[in-house]
């Protein structure tokens, strides 16, 4: 059994290239992994409700644009199947992906269509992986 990866709360998120490499490894092993995002410096947003509404629109857009990369899975929690971005936890969310190459496509889509949102990104093997702390 391998040791869980160490997660440093001071260092949040990974560069896109590292997300892709990690996702490729997990997808090769399991066919799917979790891709996560969290808003950078979200406390600086004066209207938290407006931020939540924008994030809800973002996950709806991502689900529509990239649905073919979001298989149904029970990675986040073994008691519930999910497909696409289903939940917001504060100002973060997650999705099960089946192709690591969707990660830069998502990052570019967010940059082009939601330029006022700056996001941290991460990848996790499943909902019990320490890397999920990015959204907690």
Short mmCIF file of C-alpha atoms in Angstrom, two decimals, residues 11-22 35 103 107 120-123:
data_model
loop_
_atom_site.label_atom_id
_atom_site.label_comp_id
_atom_site.label_asym_id
_atom_site.label_seq_id
_atom_site.Cartn_x
_atom_site.Cartn_y
_atom_site.Cartn_z
CA UNK A 11 0.54 25.74 -0.98
CA UNK A 12 -2.82 25.50 -2.67
CA UNK A 13 -3.38 24.12 -6.12
CA UNK A 14 -1.07 22.77 -8.79
CA UNK A 15 0.12 24.12 -12.12
CA UNK A 16 -1.95 22.78 -15.04
CA UNK A 17 0.97 20.64 -16.29
CA UNK A 18 1.20 18.88 -12.90
CA UNK A 19 -2.56 18.38 -12.83
CA UNK A 20 -2.40 16.72 -16.26
CA UNK A 21 0.49 14.44 -15.25
CA UNK A 22 -1.22 13.39 -12.02
CA UNK A 35 -10.38 17.28 -11.00
CA UNK A 103 -7.84 19.86 -17.80
CA UNK A 107 -8.62 26.05 -17.63
CA UNK A 120 -6.61 27.00 -8.07
CA UNK A 121 -6.68 23.54 -9.64
CA UNK A 122 -5.96 20.11 -8.26
CA UNK A 123 -6.33 16.40 -8.97
#
